[in-house]
Amino acid sequence: MAYQGFGDNLESDTIGIKIFEKKLNTFFLANSFSKNFGLYNERIGALHIISHNKDMSETILTNIQPIVRSNYSNPPFHGAGIVTEILSDNVLKNLWMNELNSMRKRIHNMRSLLSEHLSRKQSKVDFDYIINQKGMFSIIDLDGKQVTRLKDEFGVYLLKSGRINIAGLNDSNIRYVADSINSVL
Ligand SMILES: Cc1ncc(COP(=O)(O)O)c(C=O)c1O
């Protein structure tokens, strides 16, 4: 789970995990704090062993420990220290949750603006899917040639698949990006 909090909210975004929890006796969950704590360079996340059977989770833990020891041995500490400090203090935790909410709303707002600017030029194509998608990214219906033109002619970078990072948009660049996409459509 790499984007908790970027969908609807911290709680609702765990719906998939709750389904696993109901259906499975034991499963692993890997979560990342790279995005929702803005700690991309610190490699901070966790592997959770979730089991309805306490003996089973203890056995798994015993088996995982030697793998950790022979693999990376000691995890990086700095990012983990930041996350622990924030989540252990209610004032800091609330500040973090509020910032995460603002970030999600900002991204949603960028989705609406992008869809609106693109639809203005291209009335034949329905760009509502950009608004309805969740999280940091969207796949825009562009082919490899259009993506190359965006990069070479306009300095707008996205993946060959049309995957664009919506979080990279802001009030200053959204018009330019939308106009550039419109030029290659
Ligand atoms: C779906 C998904 N999982 C995991 C990651 C990586 O997480 P981490 O930075 O904690 O390795 C990313 C992006 O970097 C991602 O998009």
GROMACS .gro file of C-alpha atoms in nm, residues 6-8 101-114 130-135 166:
model
   24
    6PHE     CA    1  -0.442   0.985  -0.147
    7GLY     CA    2  -0.767   0.808  -0.245
    8ASP     CA    3  -1.059   0.909  -0.023
  101ASN     CA    4  -0.602   1.596   0.340
  102SER     CA    5  -0.496   1.926   0.182
  103MET     CA    6  -0.262   1.744  -0.054
  104ARG     CA    7  -0.541   1.506  -0.161
  105LYS     CA    8  -0.780   1.798  -0.217
  106ARG     CA    9  -0.514   1.990  -0.412
  107ILE     CA   10  -0.456   1.692  -0.641
  108HIS     CA   11  -0.830   1.652  -0.690
  109ASN     CA   12  -0.857   2.018  -0.781
  110MET     CA   13  -0.575   1.977  -1.036
  111ARG     CA   14  -0.764   1.679  -1.185
  112SER     CA   15  -1.074   1.896  -1.235
  113LEU     CA   16  -0.875   2.182  -1.388
  114LEU     CA   17  -0.682   1.953  -1.623
  130ILE     CA   18  -0.924   1.219  -1.505
  131ILE     CA   19  -1.157   1.357  -1.235
  132ASN     CA   20  -1.293   1.017  -1.140
  133GLN     CA   21  -0.955   0.848  -1.101
  134LYS     CA   22  -0.793   0.858  -0.758
  135GLY     CA   23  -0.443   0.908  -0.627
  166ILE     CA   24  -0.093   1.487  -1.125
   0.00000   0.00000   0.00000
